[in-house]
Amino acid sequence: MAALMIQGCGSDVGKSVLVAGLCRLFANRGLRVAPFKPQNMSNNAAVTADGGEIGRAQALQALACRVPPTVDMNPVLLKPQSDTGAQVVIRGQVAGTFEAAAYQARKGEWLEVVLDSFARLEAAHDLVLVEGAGSPAETNLRAGDIANMGFARAARVPVVLVGDIDRGHVIAALVGAHAVLDADDAAMIKGFLINKFRGDPALFDAGRAEIAARTGWRDCGMAPWLAAARRLPAEDALVFDRPTGAKTKIAVPLLSRIANFDDLDPLRAEPDVDLVFVPPGTALPGDADLVILPGTKSTLADLAFLRGEGWDIDIAAHVRRGGAVLGICGGFQMLGREVADPSGLEGPAGCAVGLGLLEVETVLAGDKVLRPTAGRLTGGARFEGYEIHLGRTTGPGLARPFLRGDDGVPGGAVSADGKIAGAYVHGLFNAAPARAALLAQLGAASQGGDHGVLVDGALDDLATALEQAFDIETLAAIAGLRP
């Protein structure tokens, strides 16, 4: 079977986007394509049909391939819970929480898991497109590596290395990687790509020739700044927009462990909405119509963070002015009267008073909930999404549910005056009816359709752009695809 691994000279060089675009490109050629990332680190996760969770980027890449996402596409997922520790998810299920040093010492144990998942994908598809993590030139992390060259050599998958010219020093990044890599690792690299070029591409012809001459790697092309990527969910980094001046302002406090913030992408695409991510050290805007408390990987820690920033005071003032508040997942838990983590599942064990805006309490206990969900908001609008959370929420506030699933089970809670609401469902704004209903409560009109249509169109646009920018036949030959 054919496979190709896209590695990068660093994080955020565009690996996820390029793999997504190539997935759609080869799928459009009639091939059975699957994405794969041995190890991902992200608090943006997706629920798979086989009952697990994987990185959101691999779910997007599966969409690009027009196949359902499975846990094999991202067998090791690290979800940071603190500055030094992360929850480790193996094939979709929580395996424990590890400090960084402990994980580095043990990561090699999961190589067989990674190789098994890859083998299943390879056996069922014509082409597997693999995404690396960070940079293979981080030689201090090479021992026991399962994310880059450790995987590539074990699975015998050829590599193409990506350099980000928008950052500058791209010649040094690529040539430097060649210089520091072990000779056997460097031999796995068969070509290079340049990403995020702005301007006349002919101006960098000499630079590309120098990289090829110094490394011996094939020049596989150079991508321009890909405007279509702006319409895709971001994997790890929020994109901060300038204020639009739209009449409806929605403010989102940027929590320290914010998770699944692609929930908000459909709102950002609405012309009548000014979506404002509020960074630490900045007060929530007093003219906001709605404050959204987003998901978080660590509810207690981010509740303390929110209070440390004074955002609890801002939210209380917002509510007194008649403003609306919506909590999603961990944000829903914060809106209640109390959050308890008696076993320390998301950090140090403890309990904290919530914001007290909904009559509910949450205990973080039991198995993690991982499931797709669909149904209707209380007003009747259709929604589709997924749940991915720890914790069980109880209390009299649940007698006024925010939504009801197709199975008839109510979910979430709404305050008596209808201004405060929360639920565990991610993806609430994706479906046009639900988004239109929620915006109508703010006096705004929705002008978009289902967000998935926008994303799917962006993937096609990416594929078209990469077809023009890259030497696709050379990439196919490196992957082992037969003409």
CSV table of C-alpha atoms in Angstrom, one decimal:
chain,number,residue,atom,x,y,z
A,1,MET,CA,0.0,0.0,0.0
A,2,ALA,CA,1.1,3.6,-0.5
A,3,ALA,CA,1.8,6.1,2.3
A,4,LEU,CA,3.4,9.5,2.7
A,5,MET,CA,4.3,11.4,5.8
A,6,ILE,CA,4.2,15.2,6.0
A,7,GLN,CA,6.6,16.5,8.6
A,8,GLY,CA,7.4,20.1,9.4
A,9,CYS,CA,10.3,22.3,10.5
A,10,GLY,CA,8.2,23.3,13.5
A,11,SER,CA,4.7,23.6,14.9
A,12,ASP,CA,2.2,25.6,13.0
A,13,VAL,CA,4.0,25.4,9.7
A,14,GLY,CA,0.7,24.2,8.2
A,15,LYS,CA,1.0,20.4,8.3
A,16,SER,CA,-2.6,19.8,9.3
A,17,VAL,CA,-4.0,22.0,6.5
A,18,LEU,CA,-1.7,20.6,3.8
A,19,VAL,CA,-2.6,17.0,4.8
A,20,ALA,CA,-6.3,17.9,4.7
A,21,GLY,CA,-5.9,19.5,1.2
A,22,LEU,CA,-3.9,16.5,-0.1
A,23,CYS,CA,-6.5,14.1,1.4
A,24,ARG,CA,-9.3,15.9,-0.6
A,25,LEU,CA,-7.1,16.1,-3.7
A,26,PHE,CA,-6.4,12.4,-3.8
A,27,ALA,CA,-9.9,11.5,-2.8
A,28,ASN,CA,-11.1,13.5,-5.7
A,29,ARG,CA,-9.0,11.3,-7.9
A,30,GLY,CA,-11.0,8.3,-6.8
A,31,LEU,CA,-8.6,6.9,-4.3
A,32,ARG,CA,-9.5,5.4,-1.0
A,33,VAL,CA,-7.6,7.8,1.3
A,34,ALA,CA,-7.2,7.9,5.1
A,35,PRO,CA,-5.4,10.4,7.4
A,36,PHE,CA,-3.1,9.3,10.2
A,37,LYS,CA,-1.3,11.1,13.0
A,38,PRO,CA,0.6,8.8,15.4
A,39,GLN,CA,0.7,11.3,18.3
A,40,ASN,CA,-1.2,14.6,18.6
A,41,MET,CA,-1.3,17.2,21.4
A,42,SER,CA,-4.5,19.2,21.4
A,43,ASN,CA,-7.4,20.0,23.6
A,44,ASN,CA,-9.6,20.2,20.4
A,45,ALA,CA,-11.0,16.7,20.1
A,46,ALA,CA,-13.7,15.0,18.1
A,47,VAL,CA,-15.9,12.0,18.9
A,48,THR,CA,-15.6,9.0,16.5
A,49,ALA,CA,-18.2,6.6,15.3
A,50,ASP,CA,-16.4,3.8,17.1
A,51,GLY,CA,-16.8,5.5,20.5
A,52,GLY,CA,-13.5,7.2,21.1
A,53,GLU,CA,-11.9,10.6,20.7
A,54,ILE,CA,-9.2,11.8,18.4
A,55,GLY,CA,-7.6,15.2,17.5
A,56,ARG,CA,-10.0,17.5,15.7
A,57,ALA,CA,-7.5,17.9,12.9
A,58,GLN,CA,-7.7,14.2,12.0
A,59,ALA,CA,-11.5,14.4,12.1
A,60,LEU,CA,-11.3,17.2,9.6
A,61,GLN,CA,-8.8,15.2,7.4
A,62,ALA,CA,-11.2,12.3,7.5
A,63,LEU,CA,-13.9,14.6,6.3
A,64,ALA,CA,-11.6,15.6,3.5
A,65,CYS,CA,-11.2,11.9,2.6
A,66,ARG,CA,-15.0,11.5,2.8
A,67,VAL,CA,-14.6,8.7,5.3
A,68,PRO,CA,-15.8,8.5,8.9
A,69,PRO,CA,-13.2,9.3,11.6
A,70,THR,CA,-11.9,6.3,13.6
A,71,VAL,CA,-9.7,6.0,16.6
A,72,ASP,CA,-7.0,4.5,14.4
A,73,MET,CA,-6.5,7.8,12.7
A,74,ASN,CA,-4.9,9.3,15.9
A,75,PRO,CA,-4.0,6.5,18.3
A,76,VAL,CA,-2.2,8.7,20.8
A,77,LEU,CA,-3.8,12.0,21.9
A,78,LEU,CA,-2.3,14.2,24.6
A,79,LYS,CA,-4.7,16.7,26.1
A,80,PRO,CA,-2.8,19.3,28.3
A,81,GLN,CA,-4.3,19.8,31.7
A,82,SER,CA,-1.5,21.9,33.2
A,83,ASP,CA,1.8,23.5,32.2
A,84,THR,CA,3.6,20.2,32.8
A,85,GLY,CA,1.0,17.4,32.5
A,86,ALA,CA,-1.5,16.0,30.1
A,87,GLN,CA,-4.2,13.4,29.9
A,88,VAL,CA,-3.1,10.6,27.6
A,89,VAL,CA,-5.7,9.0,25.3
A,90,ILE,CA,-4.8,5.7,23.7
A,91,ARG,CA,-7.0,4.6,20.8
A,92,GLY,CA,-9.8,6.9,21.9
A,93,GLN,CA,-9.9,6.0,25.6
A,94,VAL,CA,-8.2,7.7,28.6
A,95,ALA,CA,-5.1,5.8,29.7
A,96,GLY,CA,-4.2,8.2,32.6
A,97,THR,CA,-2.6,11.5,33.3
A,98,PHE,CA,1.2,12.0,33.0
A,99,GLU,CA,3.7,14.7,33.8
A,100,ALA,CA,5.8,15.6,30.7
A,101,ALA,CA,8.9,13.9,31.9
A,102,ALA,CA,7.1,10.7,32.8
A,103,TYR,CA,5.4,10.6,29.4
A,104,GLN,CA,8.7,11.2,27.6
A,105,ALA,CA,10.1,8.2,29.5
A,106,ARG,CA,7.2,5.9,28.5
A,107,LYS,CA,6.1,7.1,25.1
A,108,GLY,CA,8.0,4.4,23.3
A,109,GLU,CA,5.7,1.8,24.9
A,110,TRP,CA,2.9,2.9,22.6
A,111,LEU,CA,4.8,2.4,19.3
A,112,GLU,CA,3.2,-1.0,18.8
A,113,VAL,CA,-0.2,0.6,19.3
A,114,VAL,CA,0.6,3.2,16.7
A,115,LEU,CA,1.9,0.7,14.2
A,116,ASP,CA,-1.1,-1.5,14.7
A,117,SER,CA,-3.5,1.4,13.9
A,118,PHE,CA,-1.4,2.4,10.9
A,119,ALA,CA,-1.4,-1.2,9.6
A,120,ARG,CA,-5.2,-1.4,9.8
A,121,LEU,CA,-5.6,1.9,7.8
A,122,GLU,CA,-3.0,0.9,5.3
A,123,ALA,CA,-4.7,-2.5,4.6
A,124,ALA,CA,-8.1,-0.8,4.0
A,125,HIS,CA,-7.0,2.2,1.8
A,126,ASP,CA,-5.1,3.0,-1.3
A,127,LEU,CA,-3.2,5.8,0.3
A,128,VAL,CA,-2.5,6.9,3.9
A,129,LEU,CA,-1.4,10.5,4.5
A,130,VAL,CA,0.5,10.8,7.7
A,131,GLU,CA,1.0,14.0,9.7
A,132,GLY,CA,4.0,14.5,11.9
A,133,ALA,CA,4.1,16.5,15.2
A,134,GLY,CA,6.4,19.5,15.9
A,135,SER,CA,9.7,19.0,14.2
A,136,PRO,CA,11.9,15.9,13.6
A,137,ALA,CA,14.9,18.2,14.2
A,138,GLU,CA,14.1,18.3,17.9
A,139,THR,CA,16.8,15.8,18.4
A,140,ASN,CA,16.5,15.9,22.2
A,141,LEU,CA,13.1,14.2,21.8
A,142,ARG,CA,14.3,11.5,19.4
A,143,ALA,CA,14.8,8.7,21.9
A,144,GLY,CA,11.5,6.7,21.9
A,145,ASP,CA,10.0,9.0,19.3
A,146,ILE,CA,6.6,7.8,17.9
A,147,ALA,CA,5.5,11.1,16.3
A,148,ASN,CA,8.1,11.7,13.6
A,149,MET,CA,11.1,9.8,12.5
A,150,GLY,CA,10.6,7.0,15.1
A,151,PHE,CA,7.3,6.2,13.4
A,152,ALA,CA,8.6,6.8,9.8
A,153,ARG,CA,11.5,4.4,10.2
A,154,ALA,CA,9.5,1.7,12.1
A,155,ALA,CA,6.7,1.8,9.5
A,156,ARG,CA,9.0,2.5,6.5
A,157,VAL,CA,7.0,5.6,5.4
A,158,PRO,CA,8.8,8.2,3.2
A,159,VAL,CA,8.8,11.7,4.4
A,160,VAL,CA,8.4,15.2,2.8
A,161,LEU,CA,9.5,18.1,5.0
A,162,VAL,CA,7.6,21.4,5.1
A,163,GLY,CA,9.1,24.8,5.7
A,164,ASP,CA,7.1,27.9,6.6
A,165,ILE,CA,8.5,30.8,4.6
A,166,ASP,CA,6.1,33.3,6.3
A,167,ARG,CA,8.2,32.9,9.5
A,168,GLY,CA,11.4,33.7,7.6
A,169,HIS,CA,14.7,31.7,7.8
A,170,VAL,CA,13.1,28.9,5.8
A,171,ILE,CA,16.4,28.0,4.1
A,172,ALA,CA,18.1,27.7,7.4
A,173,ALA,CA,15.1,25.7,8.8
A,174,LEU,CA,15.2,23.1,6.1
A,175,VAL,CA,19.0,22.9,5.6
A,176,GLY,CA,19.5,23.0,9.4
A,177,ALA,CA,17.1,20.1,9.8
A,178,HIS,CA,19.2,18.1,7.3
A,179,ALA,CA,22.4,19.0,9.2
A,180,VAL,CA,21.2,17.9,12.7
A,181,LEU,CA,19.2,14.8,11.8
A,182,ASP,CA,20.8,11.4,12.2
A,183,ALA,CA,21.9,10.1,8.8
A,184,ASP,CA,19.3,7.3,8.8
A,185,ASP,CA,16.6,9.7,9.7
A,186,ALA,CA,17.6,12.2,7.1
A,187,ALA,CA,17.5,9.3,4.5
A,188,MET,CA,13.8,9.0,5.1
A,189,ILE,CA,13.2,12.5,3.8
A,190,LYS,CA,12.6,12.3,0.0
A,191,GLY,CA,11.5,15.9,-0.7
A,192,PHE,CA,10.6,19.3,0.7
A,193,LEU,CA,7.7,21.7,0.4
A,194,ILE,CA,7.5,25.4,1.0
A,195,ASN,CA,4.3,26.8,2.6
A,196,LYS,CA,2.7,30.2,3.1
A,197,PHE,CA,4.5,32.2,0.4
A,198,ARG,CA,3.2,35.7,-0.4
A,199,GLY,CA,4.0,37.5,-3.6
A,200,ASP,CA,5.7,36.5,-6.9
A,201,PRO,CA,6.8,32.8,-6.5
A,202,ALA,CA,9.6,33.3,-9.0
A,203,LEU,CA,11.4,35.5,-6.4
A,204,PHE,CA,12.2,32.4,-4.4
A,205,ASP,CA,13.4,30.1,-7.2
A,206,ALA,CA,17.0,30.6,-6.2
A,207,GLY,CA,16.2,29.8,-2.6
A,208,ARG,CA,14.5,26.6,-3.5
A,209,ALA,CA,17.4,25.6,-5.7
A,210,GLU,CA,19.8,26.2,-2.8
A,211,ILE,CA,17.8,24.1,-0.4
A,212,ALA,CA,17.8,21.2,-3.0
A,213,ALA,CA,21.5,21.6,-3.6
A,214,ARG,CA,22.4,21.6,0.1
A,215,THR,CA,20.1,18.7,1.1
A,216,GLY,CA,19.7,16.5,-1.9
A,217,TRP,CA,16.0,16.5,-1.4
A,218,ARG,CA,13.5,16.9,-4.2
A,219,ASP,CA,11.7,20.2,-4.5
A,220,CYS,CA,8.0,19.2,-4.5
A,221,GLY,CA,6.6,22.7,-4.8
A,222,MET,CA,5.6,25.9,-3.0
A,223,ALA,CA,2.1,26.8,-1.7
A,224,PRO,CA,0.9,30.4,-1.6
A,225,TRP,CA,-0.9,31.8,1.5
A,226,LEU,CA,-4.0,29.6,1.4
A,227,ALA,CA,-7.0,31.8,1.9
A,228,ALA,CA,-9.3,28.7,2.1
A,229,ALA,CA,-7.6,27.6,5.3
A,230,ARG,CA,-9.3,30.5,7.0
A,231,ARG,CA,-12.6,28.7,6.6
A,232,LEU,CA,-11.3,25.5,8.3
A,233,PRO,CA,-11.4,24.8,12.1
A,234,ALA,CA,-8.1,25.8,13.8
A,235,GLU,CA,-6.4,22.9,15.5
A,236,ASP,CA,-4.6,24.6,18.4
A,237,ALA,CA,-4.2,28.3,17.8
A,238,LEU,CA,-7.0,30.8,17.9
A,239,VAL,CA,-7.1,33.4,15.2
A,240,PHE,CA,-7.8,36.8,16.6
A,241,ASP,CA,-9.9,39.0,14.3
A,242,ARG,CA,-10.2,42.8,14.4
A,243,PRO,CA,-13.5,44.1,15.7
A,244,THR,CA,-16.0,44.1,12.8
A,245,GLY,CA,-18.4,46.7,14.1
A,246,ALA,CA,-21.3,44.3,13.6
A,247,LYS,CA,-24.3,45.2,15.7
A,248,THR,CA,-24.4,41.9,17.8
A,249,LYS,CA,-21.3,41.4,20.0
A,250,ILE,CA,-20.5,38.0,21.5
A,251,ALA,CA,-17.6,37.9,24.0
A,252,VAL,CA,-15.6,34.7,24.8
A,253,PRO,CA,-13.1,34.8,27.7
A,254,LEU,CA,-9.9,33.1,26.6
A,255,LEU,CA,-9.6,30.4,29.3
A,256,SER,CA,-6.1,29.0,30.0
A,257,ARG,CA,-7.2,25.4,29.0
A,258,ILE,CA,-9.8,26.3,26.4
A,259,ALA,CA,-11.0,23.3,24.4
A,260,ASN,CA,-12.9,22.7,21.2
A,261,PHE,CA,-13.0,26.4,20.4
A,262,ASP,CA,-14.0,25.5,16.8
A,263,ASP,CA,-17.5,25.5,18.3
A,264,LEU,CA,-17.4,29.2,17.6
A,265,ASP,CA,-16.3,29.2,14.0
A,266,PRO,CA,-19.9,29.4,12.6
A,267,LEU,CA,-20.5,32.5,14.6
A,268,ARG,CA,-17.3,34.1,13.3
A,269,ALA,CA,-18.6,33.6,9.8
A,270,GLU,CA,-21.9,35.4,10.4
A,271,PRO,CA,-21.8,39.0,9.0
A,272,ASP,CA,-24.0,40.4,11.8
A,273,VAL,CA,-21.9,39.0,14.6
A,274,ASP,CA,-18.7,40.5,16.1
A,275,LEU,CA,-17.1,37.6,17.9
A,276,VAL,CA,-14.5,38.8,20.4
A,277,PHE,CA,-12.0,36.5,22.1
A,278,VAL,CA,-11.0,38.3,25.3
A,279,PRO,CA,-7.4,37.6,26.3
A,280,PRO,CA,-6.1,37.6,29.9
A,281,GLY,CA,-5.6,41.0,31.3
A,282,THR,CA,-8.6,42.5,29.5
A,283,ALA,CA,-12.0,43.1,30.9
A,284,LEU,CA,-15.0,41.6,29.2
A,285,PRO,CA,-16.6,44.3,26.9
A,286,GLY,CA,-19.5,46.0,28.6
A,287,ASP,CA,-21.5,46.2,25.4
A,288,ALA,CA,-21.6,42.5,24.7
A,289,ASP,CA,-25.0,41.0,24.0
A,290,LEU,CA,-23.9,37.5,24.8
A,291,VAL,CA,-21.0,36.0,26.8
A,292,ILE,CA,-20.1,32.4,25.9
A,293,LEU,CA,-18.1,30.4,28.4
A,294,PRO,CA,-16.4,27.8,26.2
A,295,GLY,CA,-15.2,24.2,26.9
A,296,THR,CA,-12.1,23.6,29.0
A,297,LYS,CA,-9.9,20.7,29.7
A,298,SER,CA,-9.7,21.6,33.4
A,299,THR,CA,-12.9,23.1,34.8
A,300,LEU,CA,-11.7,23.8,38.3
A,301,ALA,CA,-8.4,25.3,37.2
A,302,ASP,CA,-10.1,27.5,34.6
A,303,LEU,CA,-12.8,28.6,37.1
A,304,ALA,CA,-10.0,29.8,39.3
A,305,PHE,CA,-8.4,31.4,36.3
A,306,LEU,CA,-11.6,33.2,35.4
A,307,ARG,CA,-11.9,34.6,38.9
A,308,GLY,CA,-8.3,35.6,38.9
A,309,GLU,CA,-8.9,37.7,35.8
A,310,GLY,CA,-11.9,39.3,37.4
A,311,TRP,CA,-14.2,37.9,34.6
A,312,ASP,CA,-16.6,36.6,37.2
A,313,ILE,CA,-17.3,40.3,38.2
A,314,ASP,CA,-17.6,41.3,34.6
A,315,ILE,CA,-20.1,38.4,34.0
A,316,ALA,CA,-22.2,39.4,37.1
A,317,ALA,CA,-22.3,43.0,35.8
A,318,HIS,CA,-23.2,41.8,32.3
A,319,VAL,CA,-26.1,39.8,33.8
A,320,ARG,CA,-27.4,42.8,35.8
A,321,ARG,CA,-27.5,44.8,32.6
A,322,GLY,CA,-29.8,42.1,31.1
A,323,GLY,CA,-27.1,40.4,29.0
A,324,ALA,CA,-27.2,36.7,28.1
A,325,VAL,CA,-24.7,34.0,29.0
A,326,LEU,CA,-24.2,30.6,27.4
A,327,GLY,CA,-22.0,27.9,28.8
A,328,ILE,CA,-20.7,25.0,26.7
A,329,CYS,CA,-19.5,21.8,28.4
A,330,GLY,CA,-17.0,23.0,31.0
A,331,GLY,CA,-18.5,26.5,30.7
A,332,PHE,CA,-21.9,24.9,31.6
A,333,GLN,CA,-20.4,23.4,34.7
A,334,MET,CA,-18.9,26.8,35.8
A,335,LEU,CA,-22.4,28.4,35.5
A,336,GLY,CA,-23.7,26.2,38.3
A,337,ARG,CA,-23.5,26.5,42.1
A,338,GLU,CA,-20.6,24.1,42.7
A,339,VAL,CA,-18.0,22.0,40.8
A,340,ALA,CA,-16.3,19.2,42.6
A,341,ASP,CA,-13.4,16.9,41.5
A,342,PRO,CA,-13.0,14.6,44.5
A,343,SER,CA,-10.7,12.2,42.7
A,344,GLY,CA,-8.5,14.7,41.0
A,345,LEU,CA,-9.5,13.6,37.5
A,346,GLU,CA,-8.6,16.9,35.9
A,347,GLY,CA,-5.9,18.1,38.3
A,348,PRO,CA,-5.6,18.4,42.0
A,349,ALA,CA,-8.6,17.1,43.9
A,350,GLY,CA,-10.9,19.9,45.1
A,351,CYS,CA,-14.2,21.7,45.1
A,352,ALA,CA,-15.1,25.3,44.2
A,353,VAL,CA,-18.2,27.5,44.3
A,354,GLY,CA,-19.5,28.1,40.7
A,355,LEU,CA,-20.8,31.3,39.3
A,356,GLY,CA,-24.3,30.5,40.7
A,357,LEU,CA,-26.2,31.5,37.5
A,358,LEU,CA,-27.8,28.1,37.1
A,359,GLU,CA,-29.3,25.9,39.8
A,360,VAL,CA,-27.1,22.9,39.1
A,361,GLU,CA,-24.0,21.2,40.7
A,362,THR,CA,-21.4,19.1,39.0
A,363,VAL,CA,-19.2,16.2,40.3
A,364,LEU,CA,-16.4,15.1,38.0
A,365,ALA,CA,-16.6,11.3,38.4
A,366,GLY,CA,-17.3,8.2,36.3
A,367,ASP,CA,-16.3,7.4,32.8
A,368,LYS,CA,-15.9,10.1,30.2
A,369,VAL,CA,-18.9,10.6,28.0
A,370,LEU,CA,-18.1,10.3,24.3
A,371,ARG,CA,-21.0,10.3,21.9
A,372,PRO,CA,-22.6,12.1,18.9
A,373,THR,CA,-25.9,13.7,19.6
A,374,ALA,CA,-28.7,15.4,17.8
A,375,GLY,CA,-32.1,16.8,18.6
A,376,ARG,CA,-33.9,20.1,19.1
A,377,LEU,CA,-33.4,23.2,21.2
A,378,THR,CA,-36.2,24.0,23.6
A,379,GLY,CA,-37.7,26.3,21.0
A,380,GLY,CA,-37.8,23.5,18.3
A,381,ALA,CA,-34.7,24.3,16.2
A,382,ARG,CA,-32.7,21.3,15.0
A,383,PHE,CA,-29.1,20.8,16.2
A,384,GLU,CA,-26.4,18.2,15.7
A,385,GLY,CA,-23.2,17.9,17.7
A,386,TYR,CA,-21.3,15.7,20.1
A,387,GLU,CA,-20.6,15.3,23.8
A,388,ILE,CA,-17.1,14.8,25.2
A,389,HIS,CA,-16.8,15.4,29.0
A,390,LEU,CA,-16.3,14.2,32.4
A,391,GLY,CA,-18.8,14.9,35.1
A,392,ARG,CA,-22.4,14.4,36.1
A,393,THR,CA,-24.6,17.5,36.6
A,394,THR,CA,-27.7,17.5,38.8
A,395,GLY,CA,-30.0,20.0,40.4
A,396,PRO,CA,-33.4,21.7,40.1
A,397,GLY,CA,-32.2,23.8,37.1
A,398,LEU,CA,-32.3,20.7,34.9
A,399,ALA,CA,-36.1,20.8,35.1
A,400,ARG,CA,-35.9,23.6,32.5
A,401,PRO,CA,-33.8,21.9,29.8
A,402,PHE,CA,-32.0,23.8,27.1
A,403,LEU,CA,-32.4,21.0,24.5
A,404,ARG,CA,-33.8,17.5,24.0
A,405,GLY,CA,-32.1,14.7,22.1
A,406,ASP,CA,-33.7,12.6,19.5
A,407,ASP,CA,-33.9,9.9,22.2
A,408,GLY,CA,-36.2,12.1,24.2
A,409,VAL,CA,-33.6,12.7,26.9
A,410,PRO,CA,-33.5,16.4,28.0
A,411,GLY,CA,-30.1,18.2,28.3
A,412,GLY,CA,-28.6,21.3,29.8
A,413,ALA,CA,-30.5,24.0,31.7
A,414,VAL,CA,-32.0,27.4,31.2
A,415,SER,CA,-32.6,30.1,33.9
A,416,ALA,CA,-36.2,31.1,34.7
A,417,ASP,CA,-35.8,34.4,32.7
A,418,GLY,CA,-34.2,32.6,29.8
A,419,LYS,CA,-31.1,34.7,29.8
A,420,ILE,CA,-28.7,32.0,31.2
A,421,ALA,CA,-28.2,28.7,29.5
A,422,GLY,CA,-25.8,25.8,29.3
A,423,ALA,CA,-25.4,22.4,27.9
A,424,TYR,CA,-22.7,19.7,27.3
A,425,VAL,CA,-23.2,19.7,23.5
A,426,HIS,CA,-20.4,20.8,21.2
A,427,GLY,CA,-21.2,21.9,17.7
A,428,LEU,CA,-24.4,23.7,18.7
A,429,PHE,CA,-23.9,26.5,16.1
A,430,ASN,CA,-23.0,24.2,13.1
A,431,ALA,CA,-26.6,23.5,12.0
A,432,ALA,CA,-28.3,26.5,10.4
A,433,PRO,CA,-31.6,26.2,12.3
A,434,ALA,CA,-30.0,26.1,15.7
A,435,ARG,CA,-27.7,29.0,15.0
A,436,ALA,CA,-30.5,31.1,13.5
A,437,ALA,CA,-32.6,30.5,16.6
A,438,LEU,CA,-29.9,31.4,19.1
A,439,LEU,CA,-29.0,34.5,17.2
A,440,ALA,CA,-32.6,35.5,16.9
A,441,GLN,CA,-32.7,35.7,20.7
A,442,LEU,CA,-30.1,38.4,20.4
A,443,GLY,CA,-31.9,40.3,17.7
A,444,ALA,CA,-29.5,39.1,15.0
A,445,ALA,CA,-30.4,37.4,11.7
A,446,SER,CA,-28.3,34.4,10.6
A,447,GLN,CA,-27.1,34.7,7.0
A,448,GLY,CA,-25.3,31.4,6.7
A,449,GLY,CA,-26.3,27.8,6.0
A,450,ASP,CA,-25.0,24.7,7.6
A,451,HIS,CA,-21.3,25.3,8.6
A,452,GLY,CA,-20.3,21.9,7.2
A,453,VAL,CA,-21.1,23.1,3.7
A,454,LEU,CA,-18.7,26.0,4.1
A,455,VAL,CA,-15.9,23.7,5.4
A,456,ASP,CA,-16.5,21.2,2.7
A,457,GLY,CA,-16.2,23.9,0.1
A,458,ALA,CA,-13.0,25.1,1.7
A,459,LEU,CA,-11.5,21.6,1.4
A,460,ASP,CA,-12.2,21.5,-2.3
A,461,ASP,CA,-10.6,25.0,-2.7
A,462,LEU,CA,-7.6,23.8,-0.9
A,463,ALA,CA,-7.3,20.7,-3.1
A,464,THR,CA,-7.5,23.0,-6.2
A,465,ALA,CA,-4.8,25.3,-4.9
A,466,LEU,CA,-2.4,22.5,-4.0
A,467,GLU,CA,-2.9,20.8,-7.4
A,468,GLN,CA,-1.6,24.0,-8.9
A,469,ALA,CA,1.2,24.7,-6.4
A,470,PHE,CA,2.7,21.3,-5.8
A,471,ASP,CA,4.3,18.6,-8.0
A,472,ILE,CA,1.6,16.1,-7.2
A,473,GLU,CA,3.0,13.4,-9.5
A,474,THR,CA,6.3,13.5,-7.6
A,475,LEU,CA,4.5,13.3,-4.3
A,476,ALA,CA,2.5,10.4,-5.5
A,477,ALA,CA,5.6,8.7,-6.7
A,478,ILE,CA,7.3,9.2,-3.3
A,479,ALA,CA,4.3,7.7,-1.6
A,480,GLY,CA,4.5,4.7,-3.8
A,481,LEU,CA,1.3,5.2,-5.8
A,482,ARG,CA,1.4,3.5,-9.2
A,483,PRO,CA,0.8,5.7,-12.3
